[in-house]
PDB file of C-alpha atoms in Angstrom:
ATOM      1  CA  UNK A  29     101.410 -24.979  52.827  1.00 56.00           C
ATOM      2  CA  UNK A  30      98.822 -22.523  53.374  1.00 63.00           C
ATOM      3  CA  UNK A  31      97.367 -22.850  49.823  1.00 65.00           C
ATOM      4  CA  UNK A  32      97.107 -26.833  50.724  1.00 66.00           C
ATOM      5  CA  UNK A  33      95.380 -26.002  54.230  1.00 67.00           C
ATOM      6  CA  UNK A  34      93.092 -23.498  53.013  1.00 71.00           C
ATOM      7  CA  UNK A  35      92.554 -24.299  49.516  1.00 71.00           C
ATOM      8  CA  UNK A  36      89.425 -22.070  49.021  1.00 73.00           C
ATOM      9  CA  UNK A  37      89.517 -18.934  51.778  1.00 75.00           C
ATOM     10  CA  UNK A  38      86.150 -17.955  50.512  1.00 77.00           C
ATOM     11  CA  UNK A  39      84.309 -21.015  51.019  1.00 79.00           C
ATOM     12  CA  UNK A  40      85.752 -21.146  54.638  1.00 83.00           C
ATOM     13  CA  UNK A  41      84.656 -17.761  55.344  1.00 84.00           C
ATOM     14  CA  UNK A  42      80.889 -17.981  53.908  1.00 84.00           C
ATOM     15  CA  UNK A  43      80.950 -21.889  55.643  1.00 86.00           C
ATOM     16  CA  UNK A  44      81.350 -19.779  58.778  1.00 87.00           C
ATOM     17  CA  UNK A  45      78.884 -17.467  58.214  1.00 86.00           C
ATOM     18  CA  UNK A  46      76.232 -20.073  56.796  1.00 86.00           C
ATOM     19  CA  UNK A  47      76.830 -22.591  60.235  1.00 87.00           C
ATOM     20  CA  UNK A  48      75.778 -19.754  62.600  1.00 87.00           C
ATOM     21  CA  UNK A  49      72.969 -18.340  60.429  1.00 84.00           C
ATOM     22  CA  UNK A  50      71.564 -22.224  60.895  1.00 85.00           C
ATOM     23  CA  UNK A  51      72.266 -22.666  64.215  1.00 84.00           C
ATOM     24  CA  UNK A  52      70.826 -19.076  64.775  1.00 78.00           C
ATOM     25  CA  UNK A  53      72.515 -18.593  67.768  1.00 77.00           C
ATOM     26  CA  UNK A  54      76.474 -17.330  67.662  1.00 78.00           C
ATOM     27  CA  UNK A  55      78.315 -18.692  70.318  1.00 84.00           C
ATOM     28  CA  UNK A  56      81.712 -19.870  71.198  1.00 87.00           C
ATOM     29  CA  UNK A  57      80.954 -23.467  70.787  1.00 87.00           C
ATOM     30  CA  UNK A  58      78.932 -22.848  67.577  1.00 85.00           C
ATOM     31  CA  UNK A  59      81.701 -20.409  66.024  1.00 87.00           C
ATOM     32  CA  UNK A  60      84.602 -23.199  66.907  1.00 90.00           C
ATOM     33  CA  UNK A  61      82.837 -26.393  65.565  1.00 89.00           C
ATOM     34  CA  UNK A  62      81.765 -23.817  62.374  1.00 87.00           C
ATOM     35  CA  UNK A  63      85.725 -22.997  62.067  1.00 88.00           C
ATOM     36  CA  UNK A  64      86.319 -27.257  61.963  1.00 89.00           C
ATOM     37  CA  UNK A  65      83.668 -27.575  59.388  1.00 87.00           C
ATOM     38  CA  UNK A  66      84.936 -24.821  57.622  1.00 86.00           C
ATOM     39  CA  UNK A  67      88.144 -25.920  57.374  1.00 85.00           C
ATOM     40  CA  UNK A  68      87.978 -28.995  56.496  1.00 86.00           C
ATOM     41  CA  UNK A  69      84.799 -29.030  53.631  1.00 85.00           C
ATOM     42  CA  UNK A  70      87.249 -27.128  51.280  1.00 81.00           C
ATOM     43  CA  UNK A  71      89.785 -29.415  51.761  1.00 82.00           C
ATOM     44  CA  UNK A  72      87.557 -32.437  51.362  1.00 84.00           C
ATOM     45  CA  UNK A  73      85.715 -30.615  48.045  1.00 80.00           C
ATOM     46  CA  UNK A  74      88.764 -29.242  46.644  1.00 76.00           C
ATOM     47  CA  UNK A  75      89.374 -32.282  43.851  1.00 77.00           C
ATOM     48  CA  UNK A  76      85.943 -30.937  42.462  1.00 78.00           C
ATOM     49  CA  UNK A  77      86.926 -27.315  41.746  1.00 73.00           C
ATOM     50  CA  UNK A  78      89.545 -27.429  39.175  1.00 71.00           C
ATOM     51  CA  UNK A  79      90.798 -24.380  37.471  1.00 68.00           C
ATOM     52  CA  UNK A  80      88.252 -22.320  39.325  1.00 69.00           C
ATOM     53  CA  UNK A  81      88.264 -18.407  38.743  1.00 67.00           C
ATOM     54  CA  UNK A  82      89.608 -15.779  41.452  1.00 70.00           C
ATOM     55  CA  UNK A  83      87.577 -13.875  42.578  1.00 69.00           C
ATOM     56  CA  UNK A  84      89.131 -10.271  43.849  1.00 67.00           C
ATOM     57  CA  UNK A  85      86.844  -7.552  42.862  1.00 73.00           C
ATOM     58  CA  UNK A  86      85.394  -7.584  45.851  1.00 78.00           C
ATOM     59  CA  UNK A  87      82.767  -3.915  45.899  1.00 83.00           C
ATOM     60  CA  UNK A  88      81.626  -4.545  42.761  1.00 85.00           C
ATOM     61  CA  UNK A  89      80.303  -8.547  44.085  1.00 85.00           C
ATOM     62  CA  UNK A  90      77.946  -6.396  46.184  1.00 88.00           C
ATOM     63  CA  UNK A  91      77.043  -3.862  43.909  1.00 89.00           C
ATOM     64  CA  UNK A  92      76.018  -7.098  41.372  1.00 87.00           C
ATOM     65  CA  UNK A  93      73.958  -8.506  44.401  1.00 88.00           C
ATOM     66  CA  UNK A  94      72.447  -4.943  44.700  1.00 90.00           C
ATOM     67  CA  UNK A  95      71.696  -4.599  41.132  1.00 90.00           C
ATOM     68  CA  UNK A  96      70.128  -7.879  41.213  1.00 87.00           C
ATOM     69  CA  UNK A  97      68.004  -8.047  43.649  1.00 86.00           C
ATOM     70  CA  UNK A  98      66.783  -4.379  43.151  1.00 89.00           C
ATOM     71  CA  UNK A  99      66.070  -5.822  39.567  1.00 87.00           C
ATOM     72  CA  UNK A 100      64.074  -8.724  41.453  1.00 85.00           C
ATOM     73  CA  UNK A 101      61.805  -6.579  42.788  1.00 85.00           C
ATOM     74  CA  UNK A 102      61.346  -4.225  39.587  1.00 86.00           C
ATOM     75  CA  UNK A 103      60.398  -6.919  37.442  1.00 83.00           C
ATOM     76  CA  UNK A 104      58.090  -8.963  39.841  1.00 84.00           C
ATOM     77  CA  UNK A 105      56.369  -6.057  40.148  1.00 85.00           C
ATOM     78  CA  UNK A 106      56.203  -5.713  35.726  1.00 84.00           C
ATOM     79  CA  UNK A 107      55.086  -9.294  35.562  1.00 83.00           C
ATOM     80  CA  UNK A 108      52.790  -8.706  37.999  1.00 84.00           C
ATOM     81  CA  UNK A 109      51.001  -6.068  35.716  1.00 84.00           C
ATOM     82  CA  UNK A 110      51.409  -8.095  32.554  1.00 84.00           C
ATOM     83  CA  UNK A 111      49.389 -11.012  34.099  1.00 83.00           C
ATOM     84  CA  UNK A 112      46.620  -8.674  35.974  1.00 84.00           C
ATOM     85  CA  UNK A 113      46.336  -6.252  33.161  1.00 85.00           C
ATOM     86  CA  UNK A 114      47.441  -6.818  29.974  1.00 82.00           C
ATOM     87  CA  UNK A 115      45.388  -9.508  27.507  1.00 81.00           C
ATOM     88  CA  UNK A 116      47.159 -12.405  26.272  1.00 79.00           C
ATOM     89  CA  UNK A 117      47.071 -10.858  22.593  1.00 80.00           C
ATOM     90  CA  UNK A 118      48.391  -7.774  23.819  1.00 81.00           C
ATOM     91  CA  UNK A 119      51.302 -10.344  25.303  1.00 81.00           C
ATOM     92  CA  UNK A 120      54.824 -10.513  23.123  1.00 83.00           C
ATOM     93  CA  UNK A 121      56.767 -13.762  24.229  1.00 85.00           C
ATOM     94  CA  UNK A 122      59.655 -13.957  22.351  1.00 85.00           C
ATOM     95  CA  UNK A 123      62.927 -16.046  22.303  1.00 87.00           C
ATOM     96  CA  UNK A 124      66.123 -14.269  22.337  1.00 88.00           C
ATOM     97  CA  UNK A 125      69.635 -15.807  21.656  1.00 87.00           C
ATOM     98  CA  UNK A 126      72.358 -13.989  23.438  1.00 87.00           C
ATOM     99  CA  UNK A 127      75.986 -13.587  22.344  1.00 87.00           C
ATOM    100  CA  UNK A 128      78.221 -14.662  24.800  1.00 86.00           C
ATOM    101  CA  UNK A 129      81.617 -12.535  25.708  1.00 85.00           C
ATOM    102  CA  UNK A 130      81.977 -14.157  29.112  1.00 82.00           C
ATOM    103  CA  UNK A 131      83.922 -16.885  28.855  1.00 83.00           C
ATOM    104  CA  UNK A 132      84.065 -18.594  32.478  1.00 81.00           C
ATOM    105  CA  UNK A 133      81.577 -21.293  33.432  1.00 82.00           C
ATOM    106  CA  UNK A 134      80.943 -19.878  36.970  1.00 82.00           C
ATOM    107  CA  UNK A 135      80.142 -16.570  35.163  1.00 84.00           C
ATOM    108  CA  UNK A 136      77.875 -17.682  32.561  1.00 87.00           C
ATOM    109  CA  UNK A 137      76.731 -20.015  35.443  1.00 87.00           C
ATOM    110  CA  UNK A 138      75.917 -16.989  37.679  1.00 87.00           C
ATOM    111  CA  UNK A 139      74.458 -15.177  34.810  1.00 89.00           C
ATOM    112  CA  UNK A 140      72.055 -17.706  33.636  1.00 88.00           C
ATOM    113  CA  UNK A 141      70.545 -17.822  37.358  1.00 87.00           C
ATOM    114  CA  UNK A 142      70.384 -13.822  37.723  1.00 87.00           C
ATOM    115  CA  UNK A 143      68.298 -14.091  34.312  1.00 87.00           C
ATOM    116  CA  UNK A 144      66.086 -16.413  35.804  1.00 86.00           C
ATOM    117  CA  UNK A 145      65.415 -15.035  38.814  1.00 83.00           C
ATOM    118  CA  UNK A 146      64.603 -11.453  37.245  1.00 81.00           C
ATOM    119  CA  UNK A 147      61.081 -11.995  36.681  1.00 76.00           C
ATOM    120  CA  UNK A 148      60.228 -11.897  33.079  1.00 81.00           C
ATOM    121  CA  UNK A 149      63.335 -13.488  31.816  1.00 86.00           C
ATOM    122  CA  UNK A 150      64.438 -17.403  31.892  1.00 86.00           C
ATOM    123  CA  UNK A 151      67.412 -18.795  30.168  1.00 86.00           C
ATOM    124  CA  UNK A 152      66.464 -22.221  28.391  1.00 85.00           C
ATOM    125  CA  UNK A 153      69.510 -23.579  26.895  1.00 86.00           C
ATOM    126  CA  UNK A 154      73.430 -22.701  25.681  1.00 85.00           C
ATOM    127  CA  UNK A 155      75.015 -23.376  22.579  1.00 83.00           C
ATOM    128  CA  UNK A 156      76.790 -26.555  22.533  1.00 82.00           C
ATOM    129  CA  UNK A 157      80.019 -24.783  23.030  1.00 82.00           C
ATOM    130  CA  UNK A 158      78.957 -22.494  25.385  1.00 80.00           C
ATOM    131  CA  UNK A 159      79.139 -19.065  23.497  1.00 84.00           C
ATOM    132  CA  UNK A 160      75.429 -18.293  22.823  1.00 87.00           C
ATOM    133  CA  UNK A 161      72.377 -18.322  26.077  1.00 87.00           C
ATOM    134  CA  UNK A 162      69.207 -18.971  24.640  1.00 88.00           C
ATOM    135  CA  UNK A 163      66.596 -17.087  26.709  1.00 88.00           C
ATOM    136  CA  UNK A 164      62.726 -16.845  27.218  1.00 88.00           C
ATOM    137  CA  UNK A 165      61.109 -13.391  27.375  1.00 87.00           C
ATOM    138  CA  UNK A 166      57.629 -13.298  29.101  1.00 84.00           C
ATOM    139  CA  UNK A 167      56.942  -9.666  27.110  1.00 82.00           C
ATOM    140  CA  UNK A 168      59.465  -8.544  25.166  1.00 80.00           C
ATOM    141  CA  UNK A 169      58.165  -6.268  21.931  1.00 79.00           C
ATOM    142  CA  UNK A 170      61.652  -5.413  21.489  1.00 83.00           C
ATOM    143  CA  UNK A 171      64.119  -8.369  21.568  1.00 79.00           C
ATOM    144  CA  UNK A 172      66.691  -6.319  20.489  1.00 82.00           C
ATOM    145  CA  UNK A 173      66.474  -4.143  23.853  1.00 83.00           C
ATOM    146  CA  UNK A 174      66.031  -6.638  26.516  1.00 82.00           C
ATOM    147  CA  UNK A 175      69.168  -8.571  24.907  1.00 84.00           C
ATOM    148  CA  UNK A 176      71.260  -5.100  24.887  1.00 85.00           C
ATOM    149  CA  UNK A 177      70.160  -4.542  28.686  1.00 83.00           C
ATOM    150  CA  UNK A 178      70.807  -7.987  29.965  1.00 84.00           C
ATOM    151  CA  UNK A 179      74.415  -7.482  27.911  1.00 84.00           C
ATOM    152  CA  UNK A 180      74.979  -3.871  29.787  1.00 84.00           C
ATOM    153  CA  UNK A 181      73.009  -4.579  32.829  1.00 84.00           C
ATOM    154  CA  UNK A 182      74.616  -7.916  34.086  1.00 86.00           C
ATOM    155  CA  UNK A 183      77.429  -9.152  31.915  1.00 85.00           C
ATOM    156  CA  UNK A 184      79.755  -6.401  31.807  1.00 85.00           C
ATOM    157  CA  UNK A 185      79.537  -6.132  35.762  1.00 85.00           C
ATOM    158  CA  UNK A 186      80.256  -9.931  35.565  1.00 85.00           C
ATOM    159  CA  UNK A 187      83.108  -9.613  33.178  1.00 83.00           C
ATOM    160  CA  UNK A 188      84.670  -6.904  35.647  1.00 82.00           C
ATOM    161  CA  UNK A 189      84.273  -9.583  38.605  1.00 82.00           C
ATOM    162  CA  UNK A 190      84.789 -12.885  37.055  1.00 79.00           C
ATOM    163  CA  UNK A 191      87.573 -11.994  34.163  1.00 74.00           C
TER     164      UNK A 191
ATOM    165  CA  UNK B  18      52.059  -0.156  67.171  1.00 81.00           C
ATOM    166  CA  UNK B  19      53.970   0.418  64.207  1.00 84.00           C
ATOM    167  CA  UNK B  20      55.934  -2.825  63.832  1.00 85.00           C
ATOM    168  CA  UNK B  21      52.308  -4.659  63.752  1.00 88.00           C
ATOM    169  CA  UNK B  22      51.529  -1.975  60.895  1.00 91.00           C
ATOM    170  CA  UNK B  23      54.950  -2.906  59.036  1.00 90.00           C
ATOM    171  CA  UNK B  24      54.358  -6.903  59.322  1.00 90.00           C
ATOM    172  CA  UNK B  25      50.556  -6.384  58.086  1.00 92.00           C
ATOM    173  CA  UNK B  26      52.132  -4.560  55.322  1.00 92.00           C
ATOM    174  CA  UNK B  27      55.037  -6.916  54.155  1.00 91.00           C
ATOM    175  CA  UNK B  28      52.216 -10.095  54.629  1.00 92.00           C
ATOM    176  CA  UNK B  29      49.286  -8.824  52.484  1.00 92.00           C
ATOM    177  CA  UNK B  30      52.734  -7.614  49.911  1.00 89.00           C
ATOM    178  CA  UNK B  31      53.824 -10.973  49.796  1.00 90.00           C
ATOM    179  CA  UNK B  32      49.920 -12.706  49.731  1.00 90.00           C
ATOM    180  CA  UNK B  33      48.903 -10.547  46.743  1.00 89.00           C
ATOM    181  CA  UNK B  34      52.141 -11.583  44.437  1.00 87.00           C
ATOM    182  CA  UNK B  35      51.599 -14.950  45.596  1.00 86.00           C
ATOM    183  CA  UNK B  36      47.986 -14.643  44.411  1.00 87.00           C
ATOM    184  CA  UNK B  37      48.943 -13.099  41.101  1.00 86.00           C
ATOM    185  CA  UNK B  38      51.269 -15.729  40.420  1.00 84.00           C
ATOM    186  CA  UNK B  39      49.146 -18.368  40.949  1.00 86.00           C
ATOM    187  CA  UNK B  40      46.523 -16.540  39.112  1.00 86.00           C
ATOM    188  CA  UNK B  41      49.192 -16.321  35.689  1.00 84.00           C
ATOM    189  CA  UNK B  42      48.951 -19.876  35.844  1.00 85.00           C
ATOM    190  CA  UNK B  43      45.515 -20.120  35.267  1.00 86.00           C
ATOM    191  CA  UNK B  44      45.562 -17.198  32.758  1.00 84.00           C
ATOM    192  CA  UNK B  45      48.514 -17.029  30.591  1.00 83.00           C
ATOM    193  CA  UNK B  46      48.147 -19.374  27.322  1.00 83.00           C
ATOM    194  CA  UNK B  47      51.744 -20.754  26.567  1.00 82.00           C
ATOM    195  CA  UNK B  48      53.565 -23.495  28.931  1.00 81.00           C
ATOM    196  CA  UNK B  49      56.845 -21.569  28.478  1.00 82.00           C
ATOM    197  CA  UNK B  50      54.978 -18.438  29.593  1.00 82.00           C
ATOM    198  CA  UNK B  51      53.193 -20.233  32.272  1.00 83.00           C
ATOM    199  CA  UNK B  52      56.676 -20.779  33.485  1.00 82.00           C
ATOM    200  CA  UNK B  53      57.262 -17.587  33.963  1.00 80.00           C
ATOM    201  CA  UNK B  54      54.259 -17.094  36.915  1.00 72.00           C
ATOM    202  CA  UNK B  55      55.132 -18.956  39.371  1.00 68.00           C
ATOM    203  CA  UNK B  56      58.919 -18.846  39.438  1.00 69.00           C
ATOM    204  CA  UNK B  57      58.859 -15.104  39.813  1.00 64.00           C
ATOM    205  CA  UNK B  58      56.198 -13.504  40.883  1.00 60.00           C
ATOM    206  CA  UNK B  59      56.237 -15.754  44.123  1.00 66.00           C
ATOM    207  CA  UNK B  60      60.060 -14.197  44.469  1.00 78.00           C
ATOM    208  CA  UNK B  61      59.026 -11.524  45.928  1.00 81.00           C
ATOM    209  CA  UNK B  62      55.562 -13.080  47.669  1.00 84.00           C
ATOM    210  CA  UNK B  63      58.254 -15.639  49.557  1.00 86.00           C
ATOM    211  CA  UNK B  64      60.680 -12.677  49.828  1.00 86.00           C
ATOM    212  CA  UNK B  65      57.312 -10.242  51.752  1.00 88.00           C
ATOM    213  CA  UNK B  66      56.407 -13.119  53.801  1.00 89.00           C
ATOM    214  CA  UNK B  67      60.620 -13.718  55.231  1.00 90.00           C
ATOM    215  CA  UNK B  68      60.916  -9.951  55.944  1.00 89.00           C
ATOM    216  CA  UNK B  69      57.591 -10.169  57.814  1.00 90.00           C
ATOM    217  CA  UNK B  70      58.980 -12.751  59.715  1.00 90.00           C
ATOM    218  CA  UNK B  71      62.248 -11.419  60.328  1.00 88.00           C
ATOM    219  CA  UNK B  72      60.953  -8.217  61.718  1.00 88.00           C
ATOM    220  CA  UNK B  73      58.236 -10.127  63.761  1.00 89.00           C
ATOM    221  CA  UNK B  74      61.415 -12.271  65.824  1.00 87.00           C
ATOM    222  CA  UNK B  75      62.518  -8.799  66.139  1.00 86.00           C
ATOM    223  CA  UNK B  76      59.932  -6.591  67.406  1.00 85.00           C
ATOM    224  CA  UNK B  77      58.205  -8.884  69.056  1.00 83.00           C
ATOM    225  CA  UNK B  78      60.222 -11.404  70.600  1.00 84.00           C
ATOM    226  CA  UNK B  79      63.222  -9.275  70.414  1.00 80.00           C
ATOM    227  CA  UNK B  80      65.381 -11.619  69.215  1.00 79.00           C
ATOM    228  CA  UNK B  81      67.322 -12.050  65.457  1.00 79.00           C
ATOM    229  CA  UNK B  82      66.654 -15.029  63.476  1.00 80.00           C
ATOM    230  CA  UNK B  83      68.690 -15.598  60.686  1.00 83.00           C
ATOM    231  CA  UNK B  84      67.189 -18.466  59.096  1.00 85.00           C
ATOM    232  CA  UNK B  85      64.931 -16.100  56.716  1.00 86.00           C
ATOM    233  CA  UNK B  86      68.039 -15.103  55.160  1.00 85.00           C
ATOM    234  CA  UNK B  87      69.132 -18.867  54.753  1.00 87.00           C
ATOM    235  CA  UNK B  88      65.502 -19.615  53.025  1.00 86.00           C
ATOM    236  CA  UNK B  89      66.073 -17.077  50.433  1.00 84.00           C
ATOM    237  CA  UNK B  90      69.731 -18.066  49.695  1.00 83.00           C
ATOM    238  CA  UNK B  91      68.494 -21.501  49.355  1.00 85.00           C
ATOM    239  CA  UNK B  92      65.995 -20.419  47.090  1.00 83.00           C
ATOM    240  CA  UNK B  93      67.540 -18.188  44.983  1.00 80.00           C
ATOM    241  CA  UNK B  94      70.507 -21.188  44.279  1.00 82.00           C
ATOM    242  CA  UNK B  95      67.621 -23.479  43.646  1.00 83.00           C
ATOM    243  CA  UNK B  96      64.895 -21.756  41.487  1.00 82.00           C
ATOM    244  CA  UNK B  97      66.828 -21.252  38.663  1.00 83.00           C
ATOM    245  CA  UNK B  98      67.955 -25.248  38.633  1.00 85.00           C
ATOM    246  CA  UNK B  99      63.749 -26.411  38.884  1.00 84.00           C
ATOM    247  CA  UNK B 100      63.329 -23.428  35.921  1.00 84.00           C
ATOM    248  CA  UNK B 101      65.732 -24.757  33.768  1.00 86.00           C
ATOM    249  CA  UNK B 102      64.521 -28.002  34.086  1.00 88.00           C
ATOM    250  CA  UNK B 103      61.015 -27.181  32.984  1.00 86.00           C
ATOM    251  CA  UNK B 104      62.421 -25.170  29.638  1.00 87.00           C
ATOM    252  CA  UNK B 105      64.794 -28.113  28.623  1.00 87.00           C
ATOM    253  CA  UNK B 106      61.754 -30.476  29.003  1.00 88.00           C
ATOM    254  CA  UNK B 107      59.725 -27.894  27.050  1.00 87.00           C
ATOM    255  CA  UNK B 108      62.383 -27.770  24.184  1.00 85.00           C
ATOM    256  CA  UNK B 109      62.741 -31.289  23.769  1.00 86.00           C
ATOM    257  CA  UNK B 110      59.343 -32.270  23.904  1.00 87.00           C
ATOM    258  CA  UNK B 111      57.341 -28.938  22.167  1.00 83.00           C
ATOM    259  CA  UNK B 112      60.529 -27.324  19.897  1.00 80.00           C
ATOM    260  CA  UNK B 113      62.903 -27.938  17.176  1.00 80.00           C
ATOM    261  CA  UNK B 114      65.926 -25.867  16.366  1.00 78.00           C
ATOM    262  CA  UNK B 115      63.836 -24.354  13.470  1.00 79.00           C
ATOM    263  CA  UNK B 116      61.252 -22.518  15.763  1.00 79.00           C
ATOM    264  CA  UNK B 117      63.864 -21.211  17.866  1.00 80.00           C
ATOM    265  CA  UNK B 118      66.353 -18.286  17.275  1.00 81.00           C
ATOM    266  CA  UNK B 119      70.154 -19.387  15.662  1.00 79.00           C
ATOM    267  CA  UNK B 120      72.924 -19.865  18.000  1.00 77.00           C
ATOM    268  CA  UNK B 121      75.360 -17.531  15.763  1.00 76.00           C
ATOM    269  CA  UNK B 122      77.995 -19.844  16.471  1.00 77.00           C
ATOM    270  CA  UNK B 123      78.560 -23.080  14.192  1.00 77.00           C
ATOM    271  CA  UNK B 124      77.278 -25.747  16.810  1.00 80.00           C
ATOM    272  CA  UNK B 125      73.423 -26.279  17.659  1.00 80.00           C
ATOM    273  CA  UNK B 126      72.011 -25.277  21.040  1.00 81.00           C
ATOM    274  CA  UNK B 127      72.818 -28.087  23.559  1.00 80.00           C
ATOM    275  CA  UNK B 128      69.979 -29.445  24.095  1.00 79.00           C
ATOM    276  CA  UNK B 129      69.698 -30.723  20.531  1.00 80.00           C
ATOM    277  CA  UNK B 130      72.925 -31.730  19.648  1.00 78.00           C
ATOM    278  CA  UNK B 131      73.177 -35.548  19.861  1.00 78.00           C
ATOM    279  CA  UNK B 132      75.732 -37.472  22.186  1.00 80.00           C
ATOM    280  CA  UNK B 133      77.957 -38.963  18.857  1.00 79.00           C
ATOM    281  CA  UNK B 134      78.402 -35.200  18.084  1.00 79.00           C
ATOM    282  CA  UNK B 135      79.699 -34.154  20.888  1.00 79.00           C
ATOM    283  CA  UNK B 136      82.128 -37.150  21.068  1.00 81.00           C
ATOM    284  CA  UNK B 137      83.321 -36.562  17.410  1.00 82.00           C
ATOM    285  CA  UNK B 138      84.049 -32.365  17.881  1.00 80.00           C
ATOM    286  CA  UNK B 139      85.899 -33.205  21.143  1.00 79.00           C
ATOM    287  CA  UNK B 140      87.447 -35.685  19.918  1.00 81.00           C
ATOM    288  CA  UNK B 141      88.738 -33.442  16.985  1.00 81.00           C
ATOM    289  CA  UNK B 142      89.598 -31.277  19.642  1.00 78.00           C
ATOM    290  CA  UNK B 143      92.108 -33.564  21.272  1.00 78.00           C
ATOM    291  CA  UNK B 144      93.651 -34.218  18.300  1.00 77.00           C
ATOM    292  CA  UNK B 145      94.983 -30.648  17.883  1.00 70.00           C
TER     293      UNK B 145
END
């Protein structure tokens, strides 16, 4: 019964959250009609999220988001250089295939976007069966490397969430 | 005194990696690396220019807005969608699996392996 009212607690919760930060203003009214949306989105969306992956390591969510956005600011600041001070020759852009070990969608999903957003770094393509990420290095003299960090960096903290 | 000092700071942050991105796209040589300007170095020019205004609703009006924090959600769920779309178009129109890297597993990257393909391995598939 509960599983059928409240098919996806986390959605409800972050639905919640989301309605007051746009309505900016947390009242009563505003926290009851966010509950009623909350409630019933998940149980309107649910028929779109089969088989989708529990979450429960919940510390090590926010140390990823840490990591990540940390990493954000690291690399803007390296790209940053590379366009004011380095000379295109000087430049290495490379292409680097990735081997997969996470297996998930919403994880490789997630992945794919932290790669993207760390300056630097964008992830072009998969392998048609979803086991290799091809990605696009800005600078990368060492391919080897940057695929080793993005492999210890992000993807074993993903495995530990997601698997 | 000091908040004005603060917001100064975070605007002229996020106005010189705005610049610089905008500059890259001028400079760098590559479309793929072209790419890379904009998309990122205007993470953290957006990202200066919300924590500017975030502290500015708070120091000086003395209230909290939240919506900053909704703007770089938002934007973080949405860059990496308008980034991949520029690299597939890039690959299909400028690349062929030859120029790139090998997958390392027995099945091309996706973008380049045709729709009869795909119908005949998962087809296979349902057979087992």
């Amino acid at each position: 019964m509960l599983r059928k009212c409240l098919p996806h607690p986390y959605l409800t919760l972050t639905l919640i959250v989301v309605w007051q930060m746009l309505v900016n203003k947390i009242t009563l009214g505003n926290l009851v009609l966010g509950l009623i949306l909350a409630l019933i989105i998940p149980v309107i969306t649910s028929a779109y999220w089969p088989n989708r992956p529990r979450l429960m390591n919940f510390p090590r969510i926010v140390e990823y988001i840490a990591v990540a956005i940390w990493d954000i600011v690291v690399a803007n600041v390296q790209v940053a250089y590379i366009i004011l001070f380095k000379t295109n020759a000087n430049t290495h852009p490379a292409w680097i295939s990735i081997p997969l070990d996470l297996r998930t969608p919403e994880a490789i999903t997630v992945l794919a976007g932290t790669i993207t957003l760390t300056p630097g770094t964008v992830s072009s393509d998969v392998a048609a069966d979803g086991r290799t990420l091809l990605v696009h290095c800005l600078d990368a003299p060492d391919p080897d490397a940057v695929r080793d960090g993005i492999k210890s960096r992000y993807e074993r903290r993903l495995m530990e969430i997601f698997e | 005194m000091l908040a004005d000092i603060l917001i100064s700071a975070f605007l002229v942050v996020s106005g010189v990696f705005g610049l610089t991105g905008s500059f890259g796209l001028i400079k760098l040589p590559h479309p793929m690396m072209r790419l890379h300007a904009p998309t990122k170095a205007t993470t953290l020019g957006v990202g200066g220019a919300l924590i500017a205004s975030m502290l500015f609703f708070h120091f000086k009006l003395d209230q909290f807005s939240f919506h900053e924090l909704m703007i770089a959600l938002f934007l973080f769920m949405t860059a990496p969608v308008t980034g991949l779309f520029i690299a597939k178009v890039h690959l299909h129109r400028n690349e062929t699996p030859d120029t790139l890297p090998p997958t390392s597993t027995d099945r091309p990257w996706a973008s380049y392996e045709s729709d009869a393909e795909r119908a005949k391995i998962e087809e296979a598939r349902e057979a087992d």
